[in-house]
mmCIF file of C-alpha atoms and ligand atoms in Angstrom:
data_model
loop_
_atom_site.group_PDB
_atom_site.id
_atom_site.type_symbol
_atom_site.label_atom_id
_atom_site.label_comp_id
_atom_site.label_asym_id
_atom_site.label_seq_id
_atom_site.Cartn_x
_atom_site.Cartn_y
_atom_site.Cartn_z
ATOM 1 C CA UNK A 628 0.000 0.000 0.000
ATOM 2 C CA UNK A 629 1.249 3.658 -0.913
ATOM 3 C CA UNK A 630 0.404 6.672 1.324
ATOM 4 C CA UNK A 631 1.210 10.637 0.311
ATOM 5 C CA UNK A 632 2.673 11.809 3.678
ATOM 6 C CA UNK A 633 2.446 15.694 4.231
ATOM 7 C CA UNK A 634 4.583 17.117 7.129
ATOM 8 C CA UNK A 635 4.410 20.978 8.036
ATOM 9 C CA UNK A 636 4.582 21.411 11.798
ATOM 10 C CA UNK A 637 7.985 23.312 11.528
ATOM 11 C CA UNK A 638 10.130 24.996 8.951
ATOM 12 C CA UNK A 639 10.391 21.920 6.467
ATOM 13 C CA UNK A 640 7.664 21.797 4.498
ATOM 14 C CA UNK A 641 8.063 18.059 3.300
ATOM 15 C CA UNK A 642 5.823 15.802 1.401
ATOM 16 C CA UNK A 643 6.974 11.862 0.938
ATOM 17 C CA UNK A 644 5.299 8.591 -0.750
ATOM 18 C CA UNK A 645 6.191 5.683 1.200
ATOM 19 C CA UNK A 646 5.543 1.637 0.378
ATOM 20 C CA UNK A 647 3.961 -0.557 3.430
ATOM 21 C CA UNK A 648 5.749 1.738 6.016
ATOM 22 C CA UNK A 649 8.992 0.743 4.750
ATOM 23 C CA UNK A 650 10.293 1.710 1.349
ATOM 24 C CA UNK A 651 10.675 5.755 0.550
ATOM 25 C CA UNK A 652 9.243 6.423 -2.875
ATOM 26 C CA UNK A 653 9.998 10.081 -2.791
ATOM 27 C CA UNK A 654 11.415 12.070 -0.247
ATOM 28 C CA UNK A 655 10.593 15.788 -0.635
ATOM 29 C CA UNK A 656 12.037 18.181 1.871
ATOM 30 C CA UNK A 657 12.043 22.052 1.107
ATOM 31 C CA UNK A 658 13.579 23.557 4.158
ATOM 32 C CA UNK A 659 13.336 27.209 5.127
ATOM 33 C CA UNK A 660 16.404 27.317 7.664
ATOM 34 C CA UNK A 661 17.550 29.561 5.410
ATOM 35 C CA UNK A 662 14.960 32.653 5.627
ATOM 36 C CA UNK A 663 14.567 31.651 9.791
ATOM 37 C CA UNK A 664 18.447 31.947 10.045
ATOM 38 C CA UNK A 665 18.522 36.280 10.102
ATOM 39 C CA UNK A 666 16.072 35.932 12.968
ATOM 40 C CA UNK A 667 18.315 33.848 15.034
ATOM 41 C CA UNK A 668 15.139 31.080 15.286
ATOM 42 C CA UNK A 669 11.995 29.852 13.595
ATOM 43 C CA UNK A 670 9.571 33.057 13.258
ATOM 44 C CA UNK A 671 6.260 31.262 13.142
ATOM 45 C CA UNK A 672 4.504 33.782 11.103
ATOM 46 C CA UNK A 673 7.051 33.401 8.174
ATOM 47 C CA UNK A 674 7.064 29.307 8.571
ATOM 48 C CA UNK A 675 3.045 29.229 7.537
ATOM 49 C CA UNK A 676 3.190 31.649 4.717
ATOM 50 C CA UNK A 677 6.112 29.815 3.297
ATOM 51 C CA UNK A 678 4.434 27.029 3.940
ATOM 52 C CA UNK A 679 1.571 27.880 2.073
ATOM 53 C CA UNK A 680 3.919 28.812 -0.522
ATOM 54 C CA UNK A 681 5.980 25.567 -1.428
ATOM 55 C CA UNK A 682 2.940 22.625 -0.242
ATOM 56 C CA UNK A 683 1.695 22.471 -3.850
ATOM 57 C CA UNK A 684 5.097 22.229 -5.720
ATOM 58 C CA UNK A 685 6.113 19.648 -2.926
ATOM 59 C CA UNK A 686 3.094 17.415 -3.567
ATOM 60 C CA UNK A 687 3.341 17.579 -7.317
ATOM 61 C CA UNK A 688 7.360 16.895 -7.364
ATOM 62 C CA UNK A 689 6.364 13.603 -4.883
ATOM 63 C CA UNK A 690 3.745 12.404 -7.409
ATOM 64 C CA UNK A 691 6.441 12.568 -10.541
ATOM 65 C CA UNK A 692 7.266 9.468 -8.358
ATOM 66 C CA UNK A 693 4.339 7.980 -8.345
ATOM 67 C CA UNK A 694 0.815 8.462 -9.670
ATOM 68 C CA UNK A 695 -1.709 9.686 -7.317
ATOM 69 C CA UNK A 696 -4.057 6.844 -8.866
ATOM 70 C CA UNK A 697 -1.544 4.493 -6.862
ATOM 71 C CA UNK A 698 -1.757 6.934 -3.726
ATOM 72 C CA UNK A 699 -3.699 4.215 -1.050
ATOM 73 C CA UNK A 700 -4.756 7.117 1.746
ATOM 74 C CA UNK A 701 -3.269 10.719 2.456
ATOM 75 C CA UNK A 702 -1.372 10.745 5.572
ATOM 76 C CA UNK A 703 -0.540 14.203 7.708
ATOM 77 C CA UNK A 704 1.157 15.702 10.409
ATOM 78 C CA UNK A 705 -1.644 17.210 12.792
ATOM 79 C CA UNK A 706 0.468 17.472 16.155
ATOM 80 C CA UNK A 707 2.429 18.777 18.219
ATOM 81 C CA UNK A 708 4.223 21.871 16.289
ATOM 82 C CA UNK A 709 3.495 25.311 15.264
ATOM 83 C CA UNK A 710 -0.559 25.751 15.219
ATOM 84 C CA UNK A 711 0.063 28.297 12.148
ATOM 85 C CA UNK A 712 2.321 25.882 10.125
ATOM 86 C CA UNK A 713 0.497 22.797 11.126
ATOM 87 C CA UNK A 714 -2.463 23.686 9.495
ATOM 88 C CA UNK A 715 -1.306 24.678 6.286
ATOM 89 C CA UNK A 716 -0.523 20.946 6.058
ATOM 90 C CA UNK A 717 -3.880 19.857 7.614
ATOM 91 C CA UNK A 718 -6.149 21.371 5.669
ATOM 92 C CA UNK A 719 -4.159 20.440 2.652
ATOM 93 C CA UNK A 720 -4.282 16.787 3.175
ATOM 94 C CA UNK A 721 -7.973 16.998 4.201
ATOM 95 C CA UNK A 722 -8.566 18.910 0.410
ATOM 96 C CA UNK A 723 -6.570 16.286 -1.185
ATOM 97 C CA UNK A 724 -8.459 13.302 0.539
ATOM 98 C CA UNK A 725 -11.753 14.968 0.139
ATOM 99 C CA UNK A 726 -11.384 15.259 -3.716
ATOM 100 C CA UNK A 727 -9.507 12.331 -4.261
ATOM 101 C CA UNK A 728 -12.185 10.168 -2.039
ATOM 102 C CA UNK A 729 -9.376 8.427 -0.053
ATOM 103 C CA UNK A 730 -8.667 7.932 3.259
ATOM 104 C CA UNK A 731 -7.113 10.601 5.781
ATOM 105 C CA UNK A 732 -4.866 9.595 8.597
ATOM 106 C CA UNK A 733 -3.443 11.925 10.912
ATOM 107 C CA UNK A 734 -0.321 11.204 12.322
ATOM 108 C CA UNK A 735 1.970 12.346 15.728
ATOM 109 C CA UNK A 736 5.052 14.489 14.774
ATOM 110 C CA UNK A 737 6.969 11.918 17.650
ATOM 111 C CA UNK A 738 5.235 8.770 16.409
ATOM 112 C CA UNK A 739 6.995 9.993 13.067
ATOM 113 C CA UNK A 740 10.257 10.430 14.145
ATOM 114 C CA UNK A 741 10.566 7.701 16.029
ATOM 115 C CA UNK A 742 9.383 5.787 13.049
ATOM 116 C CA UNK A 743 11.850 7.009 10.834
ATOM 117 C CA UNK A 744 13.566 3.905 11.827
ATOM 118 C CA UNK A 745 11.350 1.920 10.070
ATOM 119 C CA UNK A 746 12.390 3.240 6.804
ATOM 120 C CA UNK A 747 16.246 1.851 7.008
ATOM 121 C CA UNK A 748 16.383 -0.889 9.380
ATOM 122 C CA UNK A 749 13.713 -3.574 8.059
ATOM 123 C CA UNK A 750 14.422 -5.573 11.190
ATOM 124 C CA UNK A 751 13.379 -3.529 13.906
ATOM 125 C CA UNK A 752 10.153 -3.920 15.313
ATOM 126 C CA UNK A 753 8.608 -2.855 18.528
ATOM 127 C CA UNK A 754 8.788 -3.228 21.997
ATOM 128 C CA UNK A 755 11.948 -1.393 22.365
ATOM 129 C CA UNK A 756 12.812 1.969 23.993
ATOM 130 C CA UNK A 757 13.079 5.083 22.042
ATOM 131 C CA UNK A 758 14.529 8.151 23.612
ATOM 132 C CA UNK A 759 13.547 10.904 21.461
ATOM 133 C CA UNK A 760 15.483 14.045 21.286
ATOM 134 C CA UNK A 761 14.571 16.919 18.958
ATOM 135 C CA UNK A 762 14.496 20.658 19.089
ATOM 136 C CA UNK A 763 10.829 20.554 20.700
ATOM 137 C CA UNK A 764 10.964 17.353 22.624
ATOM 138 C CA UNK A 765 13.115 15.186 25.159
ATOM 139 C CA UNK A 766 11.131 11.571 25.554
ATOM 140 C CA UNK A 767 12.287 8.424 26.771
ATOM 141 C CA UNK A 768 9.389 6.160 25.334
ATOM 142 C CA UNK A 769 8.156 2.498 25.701
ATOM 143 C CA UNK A 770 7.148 1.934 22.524
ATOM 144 C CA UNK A 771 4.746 -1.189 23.171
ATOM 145 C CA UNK A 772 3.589 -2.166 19.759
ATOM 146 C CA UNK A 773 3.407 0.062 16.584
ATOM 147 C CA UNK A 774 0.950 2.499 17.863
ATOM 148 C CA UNK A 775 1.002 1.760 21.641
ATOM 149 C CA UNK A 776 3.505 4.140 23.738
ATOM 150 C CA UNK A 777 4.466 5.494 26.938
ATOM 151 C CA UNK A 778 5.959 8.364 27.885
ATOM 152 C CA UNK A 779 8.561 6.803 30.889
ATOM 153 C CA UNK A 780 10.635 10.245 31.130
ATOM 154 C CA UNK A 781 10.440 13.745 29.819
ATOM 155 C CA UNK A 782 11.730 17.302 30.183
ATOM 156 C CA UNK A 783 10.485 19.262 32.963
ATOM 157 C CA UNK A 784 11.695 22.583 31.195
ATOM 158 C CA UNK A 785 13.583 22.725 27.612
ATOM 159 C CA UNK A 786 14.139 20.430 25.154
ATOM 160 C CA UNK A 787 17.601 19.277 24.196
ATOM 161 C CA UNK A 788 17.638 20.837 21.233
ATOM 162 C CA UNK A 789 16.535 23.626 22.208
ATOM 163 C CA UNK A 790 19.711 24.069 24.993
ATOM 164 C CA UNK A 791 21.759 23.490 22.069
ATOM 165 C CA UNK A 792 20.068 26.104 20.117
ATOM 166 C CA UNK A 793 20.396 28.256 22.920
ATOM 167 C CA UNK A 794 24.187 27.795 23.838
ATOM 168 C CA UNK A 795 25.144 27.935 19.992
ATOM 169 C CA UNK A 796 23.873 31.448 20.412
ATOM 170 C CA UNK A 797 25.403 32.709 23.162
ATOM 171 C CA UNK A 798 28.864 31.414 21.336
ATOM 172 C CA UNK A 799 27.491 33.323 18.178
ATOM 173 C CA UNK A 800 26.822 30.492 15.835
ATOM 174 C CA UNK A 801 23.609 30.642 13.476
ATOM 175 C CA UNK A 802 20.310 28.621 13.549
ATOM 176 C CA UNK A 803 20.539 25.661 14.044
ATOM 177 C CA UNK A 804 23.252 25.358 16.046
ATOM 178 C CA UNK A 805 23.161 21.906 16.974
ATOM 179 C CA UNK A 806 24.991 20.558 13.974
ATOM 180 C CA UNK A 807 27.546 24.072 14.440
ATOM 181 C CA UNK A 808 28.045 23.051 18.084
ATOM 182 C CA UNK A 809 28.253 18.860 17.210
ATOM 183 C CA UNK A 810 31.340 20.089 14.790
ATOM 184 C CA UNK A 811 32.985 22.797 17.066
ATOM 185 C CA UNK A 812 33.408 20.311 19.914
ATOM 186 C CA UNK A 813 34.969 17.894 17.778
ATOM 187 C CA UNK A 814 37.692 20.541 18.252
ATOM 188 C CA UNK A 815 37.496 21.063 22.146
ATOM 189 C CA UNK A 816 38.106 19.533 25.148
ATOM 190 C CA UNK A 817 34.843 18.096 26.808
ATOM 191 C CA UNK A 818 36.808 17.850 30.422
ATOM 192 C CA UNK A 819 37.895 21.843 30.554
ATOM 193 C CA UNK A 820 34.869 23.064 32.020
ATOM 194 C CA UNK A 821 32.341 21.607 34.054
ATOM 195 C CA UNK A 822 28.947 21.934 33.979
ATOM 196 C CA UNK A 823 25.643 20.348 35.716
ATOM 197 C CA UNK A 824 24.250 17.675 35.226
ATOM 198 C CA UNK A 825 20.752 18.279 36.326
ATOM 199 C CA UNK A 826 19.319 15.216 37.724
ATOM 200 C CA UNK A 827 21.273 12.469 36.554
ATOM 201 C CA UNK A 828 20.453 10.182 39.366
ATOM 202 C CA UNK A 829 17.263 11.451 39.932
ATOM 203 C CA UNK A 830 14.745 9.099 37.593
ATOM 204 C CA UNK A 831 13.903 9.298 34.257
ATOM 205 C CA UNK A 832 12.975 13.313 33.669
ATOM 206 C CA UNK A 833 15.406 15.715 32.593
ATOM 207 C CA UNK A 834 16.357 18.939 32.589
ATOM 208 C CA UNK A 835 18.312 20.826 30.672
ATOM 209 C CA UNK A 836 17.542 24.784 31.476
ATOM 210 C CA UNK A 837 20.407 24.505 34.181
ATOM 211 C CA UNK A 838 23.182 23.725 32.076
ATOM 212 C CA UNK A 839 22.040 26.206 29.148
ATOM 213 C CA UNK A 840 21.684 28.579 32.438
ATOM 214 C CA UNK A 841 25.334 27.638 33.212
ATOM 215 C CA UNK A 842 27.253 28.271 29.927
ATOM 216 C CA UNK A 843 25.918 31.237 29.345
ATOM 217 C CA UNK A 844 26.926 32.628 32.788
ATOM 218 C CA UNK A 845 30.608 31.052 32.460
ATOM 219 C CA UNK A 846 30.697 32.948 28.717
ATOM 220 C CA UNK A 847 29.244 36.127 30.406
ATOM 221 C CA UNK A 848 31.549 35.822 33.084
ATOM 222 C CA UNK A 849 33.960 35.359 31.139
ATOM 223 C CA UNK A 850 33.588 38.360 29.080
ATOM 224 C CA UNK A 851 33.392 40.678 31.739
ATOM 225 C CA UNK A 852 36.982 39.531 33.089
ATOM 226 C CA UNK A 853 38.052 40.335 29.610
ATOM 227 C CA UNK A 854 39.058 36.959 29.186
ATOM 228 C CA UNK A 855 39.503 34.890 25.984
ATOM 229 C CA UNK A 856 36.627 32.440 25.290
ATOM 230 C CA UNK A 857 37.307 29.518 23.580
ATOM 231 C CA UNK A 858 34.389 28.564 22.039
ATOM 232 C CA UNK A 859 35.550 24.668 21.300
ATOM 233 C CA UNK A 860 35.699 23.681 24.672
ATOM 234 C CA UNK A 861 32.742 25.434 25.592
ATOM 235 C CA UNK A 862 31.197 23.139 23.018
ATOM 236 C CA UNK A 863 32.670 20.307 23.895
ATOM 237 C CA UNK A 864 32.293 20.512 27.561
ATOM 238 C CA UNK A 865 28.526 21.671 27.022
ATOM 239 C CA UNK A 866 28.174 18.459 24.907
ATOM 240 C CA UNK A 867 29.580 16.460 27.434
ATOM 241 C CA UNK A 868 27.277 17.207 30.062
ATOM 242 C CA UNK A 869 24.319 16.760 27.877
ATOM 243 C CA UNK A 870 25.147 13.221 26.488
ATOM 244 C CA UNK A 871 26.171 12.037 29.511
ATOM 245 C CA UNK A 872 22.826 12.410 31.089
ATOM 246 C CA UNK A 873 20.788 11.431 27.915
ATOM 247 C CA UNK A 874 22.965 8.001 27.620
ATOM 248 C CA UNK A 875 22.956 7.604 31.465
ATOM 249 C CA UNK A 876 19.248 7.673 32.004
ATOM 250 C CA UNK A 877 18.628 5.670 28.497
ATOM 251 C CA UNK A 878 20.924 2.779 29.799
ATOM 252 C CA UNK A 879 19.717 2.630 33.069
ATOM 253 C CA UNK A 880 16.032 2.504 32.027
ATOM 254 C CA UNK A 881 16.953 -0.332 29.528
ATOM 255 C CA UNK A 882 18.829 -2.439 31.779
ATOM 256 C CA UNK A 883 16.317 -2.201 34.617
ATOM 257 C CA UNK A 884 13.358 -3.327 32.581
ATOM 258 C CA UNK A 885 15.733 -6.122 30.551
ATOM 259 C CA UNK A 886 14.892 -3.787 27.408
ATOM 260 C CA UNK A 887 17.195 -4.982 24.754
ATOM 261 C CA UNK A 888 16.499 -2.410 21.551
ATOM 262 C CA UNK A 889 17.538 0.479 22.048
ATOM 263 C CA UNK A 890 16.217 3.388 19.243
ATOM 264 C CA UNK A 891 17.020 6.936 19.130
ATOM 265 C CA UNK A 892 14.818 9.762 17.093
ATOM 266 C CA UNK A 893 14.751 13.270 16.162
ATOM 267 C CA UNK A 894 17.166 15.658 14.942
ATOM 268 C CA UNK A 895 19.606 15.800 17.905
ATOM 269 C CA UNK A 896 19.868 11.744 17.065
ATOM 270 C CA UNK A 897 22.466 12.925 14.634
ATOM 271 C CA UNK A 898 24.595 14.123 17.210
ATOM 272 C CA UNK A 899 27.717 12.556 16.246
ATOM 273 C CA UNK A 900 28.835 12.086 20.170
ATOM 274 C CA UNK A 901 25.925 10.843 21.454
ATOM 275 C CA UNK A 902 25.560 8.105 18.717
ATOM 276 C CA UNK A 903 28.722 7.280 19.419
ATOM 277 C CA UNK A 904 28.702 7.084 23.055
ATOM 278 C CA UNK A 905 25.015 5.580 23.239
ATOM 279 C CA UNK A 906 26.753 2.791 20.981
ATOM 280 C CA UNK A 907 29.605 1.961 23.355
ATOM 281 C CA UNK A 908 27.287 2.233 26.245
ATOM 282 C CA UNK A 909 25.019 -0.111 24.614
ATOM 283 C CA UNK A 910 27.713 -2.948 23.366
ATOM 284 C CA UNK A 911 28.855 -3.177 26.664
ATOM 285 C CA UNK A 912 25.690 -3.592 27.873
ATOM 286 C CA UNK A 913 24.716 -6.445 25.156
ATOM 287 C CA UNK A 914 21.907 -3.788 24.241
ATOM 288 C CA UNK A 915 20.943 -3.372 19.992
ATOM 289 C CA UNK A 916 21.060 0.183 18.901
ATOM 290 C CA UNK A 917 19.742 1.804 15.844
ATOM 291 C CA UNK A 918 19.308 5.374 14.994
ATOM 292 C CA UNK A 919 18.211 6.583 11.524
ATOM 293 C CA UNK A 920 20.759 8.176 9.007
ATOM 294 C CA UNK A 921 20.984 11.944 9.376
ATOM 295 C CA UNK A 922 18.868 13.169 6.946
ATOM 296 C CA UNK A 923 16.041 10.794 8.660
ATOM 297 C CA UNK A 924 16.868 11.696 11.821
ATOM 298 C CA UNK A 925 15.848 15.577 11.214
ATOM 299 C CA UNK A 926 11.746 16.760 9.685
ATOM 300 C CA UNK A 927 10.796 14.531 6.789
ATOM 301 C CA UNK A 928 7.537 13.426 5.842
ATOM 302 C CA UNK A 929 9.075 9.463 4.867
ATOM 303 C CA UNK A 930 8.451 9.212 8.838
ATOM 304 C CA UNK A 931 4.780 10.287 8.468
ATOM 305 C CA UNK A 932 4.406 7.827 5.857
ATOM 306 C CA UNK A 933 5.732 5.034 7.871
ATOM 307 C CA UNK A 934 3.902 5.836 11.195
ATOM 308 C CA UNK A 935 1.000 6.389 8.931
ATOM 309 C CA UNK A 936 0.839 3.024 7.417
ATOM 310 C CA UNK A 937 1.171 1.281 10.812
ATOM 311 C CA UNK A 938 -1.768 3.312 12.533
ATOM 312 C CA UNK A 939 -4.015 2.725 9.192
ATOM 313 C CA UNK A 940 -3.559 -0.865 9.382
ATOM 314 C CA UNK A 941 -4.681 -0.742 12.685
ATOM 315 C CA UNK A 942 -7.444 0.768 12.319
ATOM 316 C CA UNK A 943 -7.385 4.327 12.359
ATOM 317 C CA UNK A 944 -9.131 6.686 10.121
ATOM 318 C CA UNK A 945 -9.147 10.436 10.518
ATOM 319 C CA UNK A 946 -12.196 12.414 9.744
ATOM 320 C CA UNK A 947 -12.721 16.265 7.813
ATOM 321 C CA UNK A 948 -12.943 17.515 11.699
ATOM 322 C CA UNK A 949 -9.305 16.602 12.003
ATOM 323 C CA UNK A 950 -7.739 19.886 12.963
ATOM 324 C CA UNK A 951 -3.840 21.418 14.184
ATOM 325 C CA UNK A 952 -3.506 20.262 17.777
ATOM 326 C CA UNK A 953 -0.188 21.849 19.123
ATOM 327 C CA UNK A 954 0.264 20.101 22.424
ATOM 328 C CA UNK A 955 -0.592 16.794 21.137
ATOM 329 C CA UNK A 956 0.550 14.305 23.784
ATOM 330 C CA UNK A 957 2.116 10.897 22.817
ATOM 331 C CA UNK A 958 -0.222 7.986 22.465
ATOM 332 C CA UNK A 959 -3.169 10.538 23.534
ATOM 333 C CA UNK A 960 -6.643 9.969 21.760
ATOM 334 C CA UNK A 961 -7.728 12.859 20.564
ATOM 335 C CA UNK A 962 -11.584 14.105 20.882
ATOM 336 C CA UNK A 963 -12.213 15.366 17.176
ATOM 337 C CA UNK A 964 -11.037 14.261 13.712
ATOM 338 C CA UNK A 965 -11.099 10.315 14.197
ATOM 339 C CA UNK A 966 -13.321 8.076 13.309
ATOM 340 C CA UNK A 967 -14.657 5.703 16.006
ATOM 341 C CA UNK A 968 -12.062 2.974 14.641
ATOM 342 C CA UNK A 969 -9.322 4.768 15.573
ATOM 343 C CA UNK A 970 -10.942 4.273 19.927
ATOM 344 C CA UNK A 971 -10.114 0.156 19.152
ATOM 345 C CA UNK A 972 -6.898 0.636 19.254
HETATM 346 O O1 KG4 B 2046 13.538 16.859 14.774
HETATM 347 P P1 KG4 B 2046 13.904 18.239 14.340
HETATM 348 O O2 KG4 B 2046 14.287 18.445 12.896
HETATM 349 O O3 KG4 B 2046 12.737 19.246 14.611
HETATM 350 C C1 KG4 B 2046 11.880 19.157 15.717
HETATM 351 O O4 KG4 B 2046 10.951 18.326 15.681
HETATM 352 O O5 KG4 B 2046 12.152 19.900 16.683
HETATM 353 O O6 KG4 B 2046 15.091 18.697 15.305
HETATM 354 C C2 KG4 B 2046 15.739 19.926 15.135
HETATM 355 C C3 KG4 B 2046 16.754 20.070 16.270
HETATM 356 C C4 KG4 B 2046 17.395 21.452 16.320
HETATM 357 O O7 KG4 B 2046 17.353 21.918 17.658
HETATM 358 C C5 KG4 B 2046 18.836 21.181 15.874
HETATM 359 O O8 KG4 B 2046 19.779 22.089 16.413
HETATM 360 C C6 KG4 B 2046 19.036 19.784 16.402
HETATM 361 O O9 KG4 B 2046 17.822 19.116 16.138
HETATM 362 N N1 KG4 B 2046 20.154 19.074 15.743
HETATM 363 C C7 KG4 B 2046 21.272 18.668 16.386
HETATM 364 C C8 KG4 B 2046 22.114 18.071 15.409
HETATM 365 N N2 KG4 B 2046 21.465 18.128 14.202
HETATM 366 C C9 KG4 B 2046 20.256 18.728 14.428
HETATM 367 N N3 KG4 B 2046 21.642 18.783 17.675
HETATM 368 C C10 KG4 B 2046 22.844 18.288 18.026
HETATM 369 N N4 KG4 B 2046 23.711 17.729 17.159
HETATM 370 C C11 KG4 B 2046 23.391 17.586 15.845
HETATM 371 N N5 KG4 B 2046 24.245 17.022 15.001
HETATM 372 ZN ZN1 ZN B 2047 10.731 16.972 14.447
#
């Protein structure tokens, strides 16, 4: 079965065609970092209009992969994200469905990433653990079966990308800075400078406001005593901190429940150091690990199309009251824009 995945809930506005939740057809991505950059972030306004903008080239350069007469159901992106953005793809997907007469299926922006792994390793399949790390969200998740999940630990403040967002701005490097900071601290040396590690024997939660708190107080404290800053080790010590704690708490949860999968998601699962160290971590522990390659690792709708397919052959069916839902919780029902199908699952 082929579903048209349409993904909009940031500043990618990405539109994919993906085979029985496994095989990418066409991978669209058209990325507005680029416009966002100037404004040091993603100005919401400007994501939706651009959105708005590129959806119908996107959808027509996916279908000179395939014809939409071989298009199965539309799948979308409905949740969590920017409400503005979001919607652009929404009501897109419900036009599309509506005059094409096929099925709608909204999807979860997290159930996406983390299905991005799907897509490249053909042998993973649930339960494992997925800790989930992008520039909105910090999750460590049970995922059950394909569409059954819980949330086991979470941020209590920012997300980790957004600390590395953060800190890459206080050093002066442009949006996005977590690839800019993964680089520089390649350079550095992650034991000059120490920083918090906010509860790293505390549970499962994190939180990461602290240490983005902390290097911006050594840099400003370091400016004012007119001293050099180098930037590398700031970035490497920074880094440190923050992989420490996400590979910590990811290995502990693993090993106490005899979890032997491990699967990270998200765009700060291309963070070079904390593949690396989550893969030591995780031979030594007789733990698998996968992650997706980096260009499925960041927004793409291929990850729509996959968590898509698994949620449709399980029943669910969205509806034309399917609307934008920013704070969409993982594994939540939502009250609108289902079918009753989708409350069997
Ligand atoms: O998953 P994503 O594309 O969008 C959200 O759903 O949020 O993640 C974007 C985030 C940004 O904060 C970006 O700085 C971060 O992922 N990121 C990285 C790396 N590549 C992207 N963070 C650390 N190291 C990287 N190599
Ligand atoms: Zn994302």
């Amino acid at each position: 079965m082929q579903i048209l995945a349409i993904e909009t809930s940031c500043d990618e506005t990405a539109v994919s065609i993906v085979k029985n939740g496994r095989e990418t057809i066409a991978n669209v991505i058209d990325s507005q970092i680029e416009k966002h950059k100037i404004f040091g972030g993603v100005v919401p306004e400007i994501a939706s209009r651009m959105h708005i903008e590129k959806i119908n080239a996107c959808v027509q350069e996916a279908l000179n992969h395939a014809s939409l007469e071989t298009i199965d159901a539309i799948a979308v992106t409905y949740g969590p994200g920017l409400v503005g953005a979001l919607l652009v793809g929404v009501a897109f997907a419900k036009g599309l469905a509506f005059a094409t007469q096929k099925p709608l299926v909204g999807v979860h922006h997290i159930e996406g990433h983390i299905a991005a792994n799907y897509l490249e390793h053909h042998d993973l399949k649930p339960p494992f653990l997925c800790l989930v790390v992008s520039g909105g969200h910090t999750h460590l998740i049970n995922v059950k079966t394909y569409t059954t999940f819980e949330i086991v630990g979470k941020t209590k403040d920012d997300a980790v990308g957004e600390a590395y967002d953060k800190v890459a701005r206080t050093l002066g490097l442009q949006y996005p800075g977590g690839p800019k900071i993964d680089r520089l601290a390649a350079t550095g040396d992650a034991d000059s400078i120490k920083f918090p590690k906010a509860m790293l024997n505390d549970g499962y939660d994190f939180s990461f406001s602290g240490i983005k708190s902390a290097v911006l107080n050594y840099v400003n404290g370091e400016k004012m005593k007119e001293h050099e800053i180098n930037a590398a080790n700031v970035a490497a010590s920074f880094q440190k901190s923050v992989v420490d704690i996400l590979t910590h708490k990811t290995i502990k949860y693993a090993i106490a429940n005899n979890i032997k999968t491990i699967v990270l998601a998200g765009g700060v699962a291309a963070n070079s150091s904390l593949r690396s160290n989550m893969r030591s971590q995780a031979t030594a522990n007789n733990i698998n690990l996968y992650y997706p390659s980096l260009s499925l690792c960041t927004d793409n709708a291929a990850m729509v199309g996959s968590a898509a397919y698994y949620s449709y052959i399980a029943g669910v069916r969205s509806n034309m009251s399917l609307n934008a839902t920013p704070n969409l919780v993982v594994g939540a029902k939502p009250a609108t824009g289902f079918s009753a199908l989708h409350n069997n699952i």
